[in-house]
Coordinates of C-alpha atoms and ligand atoms in Angstrom, one line a residue:
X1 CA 0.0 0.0 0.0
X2 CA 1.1 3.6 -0.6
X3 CA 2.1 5.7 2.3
X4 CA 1.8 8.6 1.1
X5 CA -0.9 10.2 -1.3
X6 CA -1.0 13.5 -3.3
X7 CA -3.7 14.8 -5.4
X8 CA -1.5 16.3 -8.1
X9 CA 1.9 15.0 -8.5
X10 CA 4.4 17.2 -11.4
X11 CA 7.5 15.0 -12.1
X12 CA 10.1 17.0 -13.2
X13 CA 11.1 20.7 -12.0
X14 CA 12.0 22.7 -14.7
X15 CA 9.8 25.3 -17.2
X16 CA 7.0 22.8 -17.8
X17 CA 6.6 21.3 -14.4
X18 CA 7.3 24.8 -12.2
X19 CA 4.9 26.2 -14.3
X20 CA 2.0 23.1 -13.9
X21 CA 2.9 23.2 -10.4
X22 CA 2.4 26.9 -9.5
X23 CA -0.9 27.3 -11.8
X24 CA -2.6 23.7 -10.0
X25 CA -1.4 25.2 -6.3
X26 CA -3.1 28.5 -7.2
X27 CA -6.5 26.9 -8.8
X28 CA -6.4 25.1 -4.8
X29 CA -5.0 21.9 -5.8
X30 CA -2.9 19.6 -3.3
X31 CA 0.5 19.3 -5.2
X32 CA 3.3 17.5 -4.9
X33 CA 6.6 18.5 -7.3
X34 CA 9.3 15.9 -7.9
X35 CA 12.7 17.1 -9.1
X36 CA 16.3 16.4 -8.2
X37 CA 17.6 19.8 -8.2
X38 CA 17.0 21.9 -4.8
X39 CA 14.7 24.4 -6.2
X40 CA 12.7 24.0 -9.1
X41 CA 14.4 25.4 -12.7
X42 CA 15.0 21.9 -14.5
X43 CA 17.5 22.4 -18.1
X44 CA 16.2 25.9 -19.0
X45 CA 17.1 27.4 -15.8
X46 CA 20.2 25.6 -14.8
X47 CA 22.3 24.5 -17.5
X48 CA 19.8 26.0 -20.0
X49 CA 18.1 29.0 -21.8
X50 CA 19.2 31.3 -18.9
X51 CA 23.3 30.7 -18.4
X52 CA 23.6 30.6 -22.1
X53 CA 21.5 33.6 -22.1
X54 CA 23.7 35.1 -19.7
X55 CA 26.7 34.4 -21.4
X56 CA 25.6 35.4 -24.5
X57 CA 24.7 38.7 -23.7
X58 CA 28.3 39.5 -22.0
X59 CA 29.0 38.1 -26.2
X60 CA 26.9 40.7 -27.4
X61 CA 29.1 43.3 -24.8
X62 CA 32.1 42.4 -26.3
X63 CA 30.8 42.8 -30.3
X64 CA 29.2 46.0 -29.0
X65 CA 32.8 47.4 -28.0
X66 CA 34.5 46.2 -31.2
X67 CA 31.9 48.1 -33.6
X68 CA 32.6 51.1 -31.3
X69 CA 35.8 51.3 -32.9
X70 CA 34.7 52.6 -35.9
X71 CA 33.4 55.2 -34.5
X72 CA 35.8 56.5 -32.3
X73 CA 35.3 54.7 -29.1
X74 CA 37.9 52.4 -28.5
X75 CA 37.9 50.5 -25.1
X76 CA 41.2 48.1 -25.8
X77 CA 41.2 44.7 -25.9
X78 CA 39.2 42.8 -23.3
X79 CA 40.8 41.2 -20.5
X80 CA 38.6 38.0 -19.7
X81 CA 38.5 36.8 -15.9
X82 CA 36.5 33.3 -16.7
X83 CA 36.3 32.3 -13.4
X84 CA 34.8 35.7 -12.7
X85 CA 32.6 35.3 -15.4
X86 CA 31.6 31.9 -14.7
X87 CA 30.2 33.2 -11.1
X88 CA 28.6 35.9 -12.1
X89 CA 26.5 33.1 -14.4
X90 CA 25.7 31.2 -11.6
X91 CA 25.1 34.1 -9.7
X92 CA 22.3 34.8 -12.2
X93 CA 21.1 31.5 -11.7
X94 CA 21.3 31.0 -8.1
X95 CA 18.8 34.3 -8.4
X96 CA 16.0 32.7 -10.0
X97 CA 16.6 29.4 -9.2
X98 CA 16.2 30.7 -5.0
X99 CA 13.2 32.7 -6.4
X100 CA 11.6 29.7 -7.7
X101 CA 11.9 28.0 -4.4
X102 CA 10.8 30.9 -2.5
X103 CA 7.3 30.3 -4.8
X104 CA 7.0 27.3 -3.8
X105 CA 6.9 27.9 0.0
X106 CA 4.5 31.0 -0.9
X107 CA 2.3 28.4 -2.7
X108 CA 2.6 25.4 -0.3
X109 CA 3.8 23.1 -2.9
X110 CA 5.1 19.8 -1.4
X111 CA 8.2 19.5 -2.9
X112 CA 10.5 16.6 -2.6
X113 CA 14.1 16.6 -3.7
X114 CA 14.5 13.7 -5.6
X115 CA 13.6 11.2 -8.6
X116 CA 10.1 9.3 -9.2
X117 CA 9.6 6.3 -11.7
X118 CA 6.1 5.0 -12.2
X119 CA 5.2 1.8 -9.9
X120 CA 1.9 1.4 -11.5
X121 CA -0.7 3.9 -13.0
X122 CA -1.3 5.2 -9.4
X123 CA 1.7 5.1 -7.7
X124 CA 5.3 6.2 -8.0
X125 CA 8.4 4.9 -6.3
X126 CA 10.5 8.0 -4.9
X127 CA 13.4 8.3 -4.1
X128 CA 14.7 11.5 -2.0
X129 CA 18.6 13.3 -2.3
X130 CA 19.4 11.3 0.8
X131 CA 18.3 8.1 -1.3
X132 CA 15.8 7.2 1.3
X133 CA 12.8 5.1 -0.8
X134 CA 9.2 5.4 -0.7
X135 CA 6.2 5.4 -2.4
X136 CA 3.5 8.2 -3.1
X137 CA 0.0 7.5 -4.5
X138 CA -1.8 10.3 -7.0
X139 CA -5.0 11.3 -8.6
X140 CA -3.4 13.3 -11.6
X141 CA 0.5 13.1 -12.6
X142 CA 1.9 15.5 -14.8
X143 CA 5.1 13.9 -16.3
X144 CA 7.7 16.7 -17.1
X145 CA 11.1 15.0 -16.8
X146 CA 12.0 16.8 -20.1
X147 CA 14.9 15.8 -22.2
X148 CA 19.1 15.0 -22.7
X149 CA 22.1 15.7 -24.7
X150 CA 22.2 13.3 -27.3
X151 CA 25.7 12.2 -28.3
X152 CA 27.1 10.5 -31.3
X153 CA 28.9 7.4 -31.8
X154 CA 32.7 7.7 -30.2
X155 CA 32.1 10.6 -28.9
X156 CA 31.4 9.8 -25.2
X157 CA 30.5 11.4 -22.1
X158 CA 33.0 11.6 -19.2
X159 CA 35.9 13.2 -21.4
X160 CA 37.7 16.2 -19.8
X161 CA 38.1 17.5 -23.6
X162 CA 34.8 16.2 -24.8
X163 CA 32.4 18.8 -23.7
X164 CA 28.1 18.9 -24.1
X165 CA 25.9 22.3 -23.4
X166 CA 26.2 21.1 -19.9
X167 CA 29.7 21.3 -19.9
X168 CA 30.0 24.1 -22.2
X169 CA 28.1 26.2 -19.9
X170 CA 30.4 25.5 -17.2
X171 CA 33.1 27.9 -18.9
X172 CA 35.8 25.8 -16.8
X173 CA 38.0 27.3 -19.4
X174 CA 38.2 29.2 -22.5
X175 CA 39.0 26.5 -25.3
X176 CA 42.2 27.9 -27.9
X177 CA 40.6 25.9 -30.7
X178 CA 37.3 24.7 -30.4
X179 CA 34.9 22.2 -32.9
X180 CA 31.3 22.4 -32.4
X181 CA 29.8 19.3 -33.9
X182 CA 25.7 20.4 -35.2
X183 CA 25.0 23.8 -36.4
X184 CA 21.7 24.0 -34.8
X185 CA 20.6 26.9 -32.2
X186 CA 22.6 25.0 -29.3
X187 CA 26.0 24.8 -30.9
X188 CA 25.6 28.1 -32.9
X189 CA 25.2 29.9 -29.9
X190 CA 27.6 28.5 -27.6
X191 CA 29.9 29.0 -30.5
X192 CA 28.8 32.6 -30.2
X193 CA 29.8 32.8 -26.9
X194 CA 33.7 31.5 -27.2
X195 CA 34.4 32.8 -29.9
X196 CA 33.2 36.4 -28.2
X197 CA 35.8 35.0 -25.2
X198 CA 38.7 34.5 -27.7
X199 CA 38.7 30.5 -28.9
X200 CA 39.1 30.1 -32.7
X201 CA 35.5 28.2 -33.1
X202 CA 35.0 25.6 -35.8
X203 CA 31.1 24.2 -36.6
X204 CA 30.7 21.0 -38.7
X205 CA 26.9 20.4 -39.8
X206 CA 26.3 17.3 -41.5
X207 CA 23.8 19.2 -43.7
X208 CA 24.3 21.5 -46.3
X209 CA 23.2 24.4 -44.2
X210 CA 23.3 25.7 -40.7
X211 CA 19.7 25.4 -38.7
X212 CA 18.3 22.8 -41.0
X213 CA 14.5 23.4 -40.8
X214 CA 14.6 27.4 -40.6
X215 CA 13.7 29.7 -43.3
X216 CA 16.8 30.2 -45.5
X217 CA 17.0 33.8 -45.6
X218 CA 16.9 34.5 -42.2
X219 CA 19.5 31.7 -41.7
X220 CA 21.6 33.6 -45.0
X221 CA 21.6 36.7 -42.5
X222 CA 22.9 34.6 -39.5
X223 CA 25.4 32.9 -41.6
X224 CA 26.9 36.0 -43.0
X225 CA 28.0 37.5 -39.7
X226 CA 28.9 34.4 -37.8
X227 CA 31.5 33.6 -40.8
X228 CA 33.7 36.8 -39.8
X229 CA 33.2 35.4 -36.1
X230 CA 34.0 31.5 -36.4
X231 CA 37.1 30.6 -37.9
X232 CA 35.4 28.2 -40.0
X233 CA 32.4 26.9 -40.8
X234 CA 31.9 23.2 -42.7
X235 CA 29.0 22.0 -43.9
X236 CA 27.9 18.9 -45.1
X237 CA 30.7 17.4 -43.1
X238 CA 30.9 14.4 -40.2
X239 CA 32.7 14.6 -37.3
X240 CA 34.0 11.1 -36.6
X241 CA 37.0 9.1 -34.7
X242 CA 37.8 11.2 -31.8
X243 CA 41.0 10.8 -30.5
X244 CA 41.6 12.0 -26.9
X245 CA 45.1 12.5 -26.1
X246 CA 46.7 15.1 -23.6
X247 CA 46.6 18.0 -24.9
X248 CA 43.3 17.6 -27.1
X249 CA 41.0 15.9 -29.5
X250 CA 42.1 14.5 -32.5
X251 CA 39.2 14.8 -34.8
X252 CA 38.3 13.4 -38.4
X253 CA 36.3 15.5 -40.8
X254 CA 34.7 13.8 -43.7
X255 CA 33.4 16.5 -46.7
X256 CA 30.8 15.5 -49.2
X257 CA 33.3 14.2 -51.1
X258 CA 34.8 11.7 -48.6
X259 CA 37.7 13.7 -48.2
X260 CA 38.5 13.8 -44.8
X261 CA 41.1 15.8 -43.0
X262 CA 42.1 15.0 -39.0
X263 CA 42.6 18.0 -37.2
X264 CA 43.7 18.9 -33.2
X265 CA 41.0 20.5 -31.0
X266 CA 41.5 21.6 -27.5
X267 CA 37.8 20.9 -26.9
X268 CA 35.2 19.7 -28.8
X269 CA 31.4 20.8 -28.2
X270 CA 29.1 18.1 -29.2
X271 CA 25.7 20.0 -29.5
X272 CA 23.6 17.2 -32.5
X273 CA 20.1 17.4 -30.7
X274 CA 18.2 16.6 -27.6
X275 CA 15.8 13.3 -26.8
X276 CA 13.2 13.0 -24.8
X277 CA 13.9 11.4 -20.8
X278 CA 11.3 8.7 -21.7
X279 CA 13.3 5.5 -20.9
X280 CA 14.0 5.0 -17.2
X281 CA 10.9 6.3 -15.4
X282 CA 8.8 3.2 -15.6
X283 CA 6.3 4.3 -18.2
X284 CA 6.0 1.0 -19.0
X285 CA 3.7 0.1 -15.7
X286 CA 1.7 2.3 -17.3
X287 CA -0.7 2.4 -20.2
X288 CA 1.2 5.9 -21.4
X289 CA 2.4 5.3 -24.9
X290 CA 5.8 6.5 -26.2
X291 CA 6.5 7.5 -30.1
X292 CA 9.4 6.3 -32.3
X293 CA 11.1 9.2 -31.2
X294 CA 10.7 8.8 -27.6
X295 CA 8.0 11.2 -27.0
X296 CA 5.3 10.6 -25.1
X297 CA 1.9 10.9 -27.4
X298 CA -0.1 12.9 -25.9
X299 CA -4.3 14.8 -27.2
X300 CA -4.6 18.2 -27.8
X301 CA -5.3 18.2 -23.9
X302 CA -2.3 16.9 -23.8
X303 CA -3.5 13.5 -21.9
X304 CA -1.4 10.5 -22.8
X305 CA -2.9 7.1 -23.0
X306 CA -3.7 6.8 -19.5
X307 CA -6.0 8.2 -18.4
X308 CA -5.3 11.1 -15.7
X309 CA -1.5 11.0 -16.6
X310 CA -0.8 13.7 -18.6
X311 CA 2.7 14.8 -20.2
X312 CA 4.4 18.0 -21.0
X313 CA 7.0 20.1 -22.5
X314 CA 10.2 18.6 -23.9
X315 CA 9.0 14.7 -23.2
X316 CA 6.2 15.6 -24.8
X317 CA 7.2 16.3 -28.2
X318 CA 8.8 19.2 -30.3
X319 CA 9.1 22.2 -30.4
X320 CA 11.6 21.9 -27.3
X321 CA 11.3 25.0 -26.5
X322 CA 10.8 26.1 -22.7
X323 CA 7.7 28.4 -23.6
X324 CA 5.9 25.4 -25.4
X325 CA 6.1 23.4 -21.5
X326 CA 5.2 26.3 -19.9
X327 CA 2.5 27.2 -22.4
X328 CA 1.4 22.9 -22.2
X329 CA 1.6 23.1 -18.2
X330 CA -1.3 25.4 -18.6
X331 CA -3.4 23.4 -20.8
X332 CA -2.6 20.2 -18.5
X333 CA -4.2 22.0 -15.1
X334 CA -6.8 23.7 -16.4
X335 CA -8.0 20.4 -18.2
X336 CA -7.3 18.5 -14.6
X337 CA -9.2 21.3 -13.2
X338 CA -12.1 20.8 -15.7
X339 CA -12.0 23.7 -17.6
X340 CA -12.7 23.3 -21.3
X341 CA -9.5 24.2 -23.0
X342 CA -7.3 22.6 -25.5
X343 CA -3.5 22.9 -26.7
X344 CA -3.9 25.0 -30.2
X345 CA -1.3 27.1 -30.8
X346 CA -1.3 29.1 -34.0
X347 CA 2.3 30.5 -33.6
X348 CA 5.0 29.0 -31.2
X349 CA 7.8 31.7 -31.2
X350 CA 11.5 30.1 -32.0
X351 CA 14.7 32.6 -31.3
X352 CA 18.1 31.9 -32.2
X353 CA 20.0 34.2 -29.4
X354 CA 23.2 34.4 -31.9
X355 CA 24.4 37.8 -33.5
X356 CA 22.5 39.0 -35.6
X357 CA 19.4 36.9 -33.7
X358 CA 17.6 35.5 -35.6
X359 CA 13.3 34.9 -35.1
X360 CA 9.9 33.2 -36.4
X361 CA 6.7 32.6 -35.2
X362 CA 4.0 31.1 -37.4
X363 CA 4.1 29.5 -40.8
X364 CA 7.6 30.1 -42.5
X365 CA 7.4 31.1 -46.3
X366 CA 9.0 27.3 -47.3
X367 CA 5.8 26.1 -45.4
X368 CA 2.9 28.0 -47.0
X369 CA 4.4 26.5 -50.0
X370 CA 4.4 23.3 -49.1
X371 CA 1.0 23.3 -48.1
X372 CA -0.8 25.0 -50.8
X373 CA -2.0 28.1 -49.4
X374 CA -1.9 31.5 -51.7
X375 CA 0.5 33.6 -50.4
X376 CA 2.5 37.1 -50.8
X377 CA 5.7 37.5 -49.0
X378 CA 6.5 41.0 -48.2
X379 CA 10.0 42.4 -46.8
X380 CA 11.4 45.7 -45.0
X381 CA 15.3 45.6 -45.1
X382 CA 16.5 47.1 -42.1
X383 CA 19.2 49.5 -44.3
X384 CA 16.1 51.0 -44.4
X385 CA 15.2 51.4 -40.9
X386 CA 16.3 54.2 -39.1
X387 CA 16.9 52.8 -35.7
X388 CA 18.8 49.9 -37.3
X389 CA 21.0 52.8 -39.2
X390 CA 21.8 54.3 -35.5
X391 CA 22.7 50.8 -34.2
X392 CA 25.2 50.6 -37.0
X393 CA 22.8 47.2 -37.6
X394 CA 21.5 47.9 -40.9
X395 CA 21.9 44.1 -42.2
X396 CA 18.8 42.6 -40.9
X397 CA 15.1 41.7 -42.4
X398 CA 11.3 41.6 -41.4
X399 CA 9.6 39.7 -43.5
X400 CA 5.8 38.4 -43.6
X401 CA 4.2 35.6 -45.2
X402 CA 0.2 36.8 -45.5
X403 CA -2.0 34.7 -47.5
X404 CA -2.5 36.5 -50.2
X405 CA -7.1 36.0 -50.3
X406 CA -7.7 37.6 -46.5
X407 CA -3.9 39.6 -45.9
X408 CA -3.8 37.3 -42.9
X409 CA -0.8 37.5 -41.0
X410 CA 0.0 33.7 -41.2
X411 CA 4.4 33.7 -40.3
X412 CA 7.2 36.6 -39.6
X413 CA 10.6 36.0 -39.9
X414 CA 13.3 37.8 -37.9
X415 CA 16.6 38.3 -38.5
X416 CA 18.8 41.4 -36.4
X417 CA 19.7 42.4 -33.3
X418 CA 16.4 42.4 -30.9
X419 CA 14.5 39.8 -33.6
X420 CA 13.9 37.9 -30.4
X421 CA 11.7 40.2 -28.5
X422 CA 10.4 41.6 -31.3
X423 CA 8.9 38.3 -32.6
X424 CA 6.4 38.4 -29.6
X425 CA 4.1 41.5 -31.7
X426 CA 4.3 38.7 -34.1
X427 CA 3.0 35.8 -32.6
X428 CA -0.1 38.4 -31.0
X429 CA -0.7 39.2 -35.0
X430 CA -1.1 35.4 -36.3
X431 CA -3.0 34.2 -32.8
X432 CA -5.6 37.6 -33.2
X433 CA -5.8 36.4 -36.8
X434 CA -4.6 40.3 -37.8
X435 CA -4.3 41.5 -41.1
X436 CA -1.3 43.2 -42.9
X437 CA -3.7 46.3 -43.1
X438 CA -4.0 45.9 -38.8
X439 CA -0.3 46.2 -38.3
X440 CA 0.0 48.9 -40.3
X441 CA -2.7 50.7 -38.5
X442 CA -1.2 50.1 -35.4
X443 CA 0.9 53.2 -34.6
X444 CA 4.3 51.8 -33.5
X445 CA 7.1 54.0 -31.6
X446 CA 10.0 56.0 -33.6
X447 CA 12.3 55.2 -33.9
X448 CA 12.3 52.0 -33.1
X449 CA 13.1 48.4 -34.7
X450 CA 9.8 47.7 -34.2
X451 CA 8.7 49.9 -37.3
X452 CA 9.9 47.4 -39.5
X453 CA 7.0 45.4 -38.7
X454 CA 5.0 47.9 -39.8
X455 CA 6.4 49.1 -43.2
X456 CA 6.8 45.6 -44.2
X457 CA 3.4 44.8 -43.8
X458 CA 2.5 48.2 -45.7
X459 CA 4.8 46.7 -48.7
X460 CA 2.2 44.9 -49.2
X461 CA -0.2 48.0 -50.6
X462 CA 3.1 49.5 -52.2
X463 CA 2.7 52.2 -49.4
X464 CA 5.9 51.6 -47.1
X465 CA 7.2 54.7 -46.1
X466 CA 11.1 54.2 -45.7
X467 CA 11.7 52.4 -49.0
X468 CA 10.1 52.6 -52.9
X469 CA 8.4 49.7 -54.1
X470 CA 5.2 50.6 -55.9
X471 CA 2.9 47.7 -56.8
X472 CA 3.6 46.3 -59.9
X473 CA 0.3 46.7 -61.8
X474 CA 0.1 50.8 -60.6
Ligands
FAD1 C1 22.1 25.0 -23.9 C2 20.6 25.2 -24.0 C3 20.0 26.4 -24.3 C4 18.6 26.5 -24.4 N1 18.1 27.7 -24.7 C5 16.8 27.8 -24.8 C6 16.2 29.1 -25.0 O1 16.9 30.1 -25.2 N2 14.9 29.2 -25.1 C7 14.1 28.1 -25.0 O2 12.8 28.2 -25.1 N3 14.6 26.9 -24.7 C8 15.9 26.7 -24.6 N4 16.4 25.5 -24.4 C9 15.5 24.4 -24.2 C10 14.9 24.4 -22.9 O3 15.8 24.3 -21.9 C11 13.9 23.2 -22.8 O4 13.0 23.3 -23.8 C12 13.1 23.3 -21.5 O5 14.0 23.3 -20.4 C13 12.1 22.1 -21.4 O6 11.4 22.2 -20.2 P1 10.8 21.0 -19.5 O7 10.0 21.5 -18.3 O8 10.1 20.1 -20.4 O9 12.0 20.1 -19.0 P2 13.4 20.4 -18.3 O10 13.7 21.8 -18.2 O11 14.4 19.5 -19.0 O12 13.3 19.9 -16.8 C14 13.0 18.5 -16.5 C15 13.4 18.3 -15.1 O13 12.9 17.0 -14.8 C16 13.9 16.4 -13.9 N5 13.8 14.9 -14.0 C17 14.2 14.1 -15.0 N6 13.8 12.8 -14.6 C18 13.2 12.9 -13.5 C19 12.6 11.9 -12.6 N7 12.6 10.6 -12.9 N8 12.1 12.3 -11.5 C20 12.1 13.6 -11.1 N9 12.6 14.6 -11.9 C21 13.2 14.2 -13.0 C22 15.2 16.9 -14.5 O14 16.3 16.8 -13.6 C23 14.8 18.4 -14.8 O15 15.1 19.1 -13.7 C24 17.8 25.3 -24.2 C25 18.4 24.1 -23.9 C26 19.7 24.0 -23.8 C27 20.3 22.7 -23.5

């Protein structure tokens, strides 16, 4: 028999299962959170979305003071205290982390430092920090144990030089030459960050382009500026047969062509994807079900297959993004607490935090093409913009994809300095089903980056202010 009971237990601490947590204790629910860490925070907070966050904008400091040069300003050459650095990080984090857990006392949560795997349907074995075992009975279960590093064949965890996002984030030392293996958002921004802090960065993408999946333009824009930063990037090219030896990583790299060379790294960053934390927590003494790729499948109430366990945010399928949890954690309690609401995003934000950032939300123009929906894509070049011209940032783009019968906002693309909080105005658009005619309407500050929002949706009637593109049958 159990010993213990709960009537809402959230397995898994981080921006999903905080987030469940918090909402179920203020709608009055009895609830019991489940997560190793001390206080709650999970991937995104402590080896996640924030440090990297953290780090990159002391990146961002560092390009900031190199353009200043050209215009007079010259603050020398900076002198990097990593270990300085590296505390101020975790600084950051202790900050919200302790926050977190001061929530939970505010909300009475019950929460128990440690791991839970599912005994039956009804019951979880636990196991606290101290590794004392026991057993807690629930009504409801939220499963929120999110998701890993994936690795790659040879490349093993538990080398000094072989380094993940975990490790990465750790900023134990500044790498001289460093090989980032996968050119998607992880590696490109951690990449961002070293090569900011002085190490000579090499990314090698299997596929012909960096951020397979996202609109080519914007990732045109990226790749532009982050080939004067990197020392190199490779595309279409494997990383294979790490060699670690003293002083490095010896580290093949195969071309399209087969060629492969074998170079020296101090470090090398494997960054190739994440997977879902599906296999050890005893799903099978349940009737949840779990997808080819791990995921837990879950209803647009995002139920699994047994009933009154319910899964969300990175276990529960992609985007993994910390915003789609948080956004899922929501669904899950208000379904548990029998409101009529379902998980039906029209836009899920993505931001690449690199330099220039890059940013979407909604249907990318590659997408309205693929599924058969009329469409006009309209642009504003930010050479165009005048706060972009004052940031000495005049490379980026805001464009639209509006389906071209109702001038429905359906997508917005992103790429410059800022794309990443700008791309909220765009998600509002596409989930208030606006027009291009209601953005334009919509008087926006000057001068600000946000006016590129606004002129490129007026493209679309020829009428932008900032740049001359009459409509071709005028
Ligand atoms: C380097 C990096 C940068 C990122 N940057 C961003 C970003 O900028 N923006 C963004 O949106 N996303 C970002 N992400 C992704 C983001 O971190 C995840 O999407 C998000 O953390 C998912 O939240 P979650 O609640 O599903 O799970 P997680 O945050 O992974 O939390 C799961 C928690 O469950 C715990 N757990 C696991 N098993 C058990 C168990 N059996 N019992 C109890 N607890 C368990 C884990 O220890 C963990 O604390 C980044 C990820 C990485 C690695």
């Amino acid at each position: 028999m159990p010993d213990k009971s709960t009537q809402l237990v959230v397995i898994g601490g981080g921006p999903g299962g905080y987030a469940a947590a918090f909402l179920a204790a203020d709608l009055g629910m009895a609830v019991t959170l489940i997560d190793p860490a001390v206080n709650p925070g999970g991937v995104c907070l402590y080896r996640g979305c924030i440090p990297s966050k953290a780090l990159l904008h002391v990146a961002k400091l560092i390009h900031e003071a190199n353009e200043a040069r050209a215009w007079g300003i010259d603050f020398g050459s900076p002198k990097i205290d990593a270990a300085q650095l590296s505390a101020w990080k975790d600084k950051v984090v202790g900050q919200l982390t302790g926050g977190l857990g001061q929530l939970v006392k505010q909300r009475k949560v019950n929460h128990i430092q440690g791991t839970a795997t599912f005994k039956d349907n009804r019951t979880l074995n636990v196991t606290d920090s101290l590794g004392a075992a026991d057993t807690l009975s629930f009504e409801k279960a939220i499963v929120a144990v999110g998701s890993s590093a994936m690795s790659i064949p040879g490349f093993d965890k538990g080398s000094d030089h072989i380094w993940f996002s975990k490790e990465a984030l750790e900023l134990s030392q500044i790498p001289k030459r460093l090989l980032v293996i996968g050119g998607g958002y992880i590696g490109l921004e951690l990449g961002t960050v070293y090569a900011a802090l002085g190490s000579e960065v090499t990314v090698a993408e299997m596929m012909p382009t960096l951020l397979p999946g996202v609109d080519k333009e914007l990732v045109r824009h990226l790749k532009k500026q982050l080939s004067d930063n990197f020392k190199e990037i490779l595309l279409e090219t494997m990383a294979t047969d790490p060699k670690v030896q003293k002083n490095g990583v010896k580290v093949t790299l195969k071309d399209k062509n087969g060629d492969a060379t074998t170079r020296l790294f101090d470090k090398v960053l494997v960054a190739v994807g994440r997977r879902p934390n599906t296999d050890a927590i005893g799903l099978e003494n349940t009737g949840v079900k779990v997808d080819n790729n791990g995921f837990i499948e879950v209803d647009d109430r995002r139920q699994t297959a047994e009933p009154g366990i319910y899964a969300i945010g990175d276990v529960a399928g992609e985007p993994m993004l910390a915003h789609k949890a948080s956004h899922e954690a929501r669904i899950a309690v208000e379904v548990i607490a029998g409101q009529n609401v379902v998980y039906e995003p029209a836009a899920i934000p993505a931001v690449v935090f690199t330099d220039p950032e890059i940013a979407w939300a909604g249907l990318t123009e590659a997408e309205a093409k693929s599924q058969g929906i009329e469409h006009t894509v309209t642009r504003f070049p930010w050479a165009a913009s005048g706060r972009a011209i004052t940031l000495g940032r005049s490379q980026g783009v805001t464009k639209l994809v509006i389906e071209t019968a109702t001038e429905r906002v359906l997508g917005v693309g992103i790429a410059g300095p800022g794309a990443g909080e700008m791309i909220a105005e765009a998600v509002m658009a596409i989930e208030m089903a606006a027009t291009a005619t209601d953005l334009s309407l919509a008087i926006h500050p000057h001068p600000t980056l946000s006016e590129t929002m606004k002129e490129a949706a007026e493209v679309l009637h020829g009428t932008a202010t900032h740049i001359y593109r009459p409509l071709r049958n005028k």
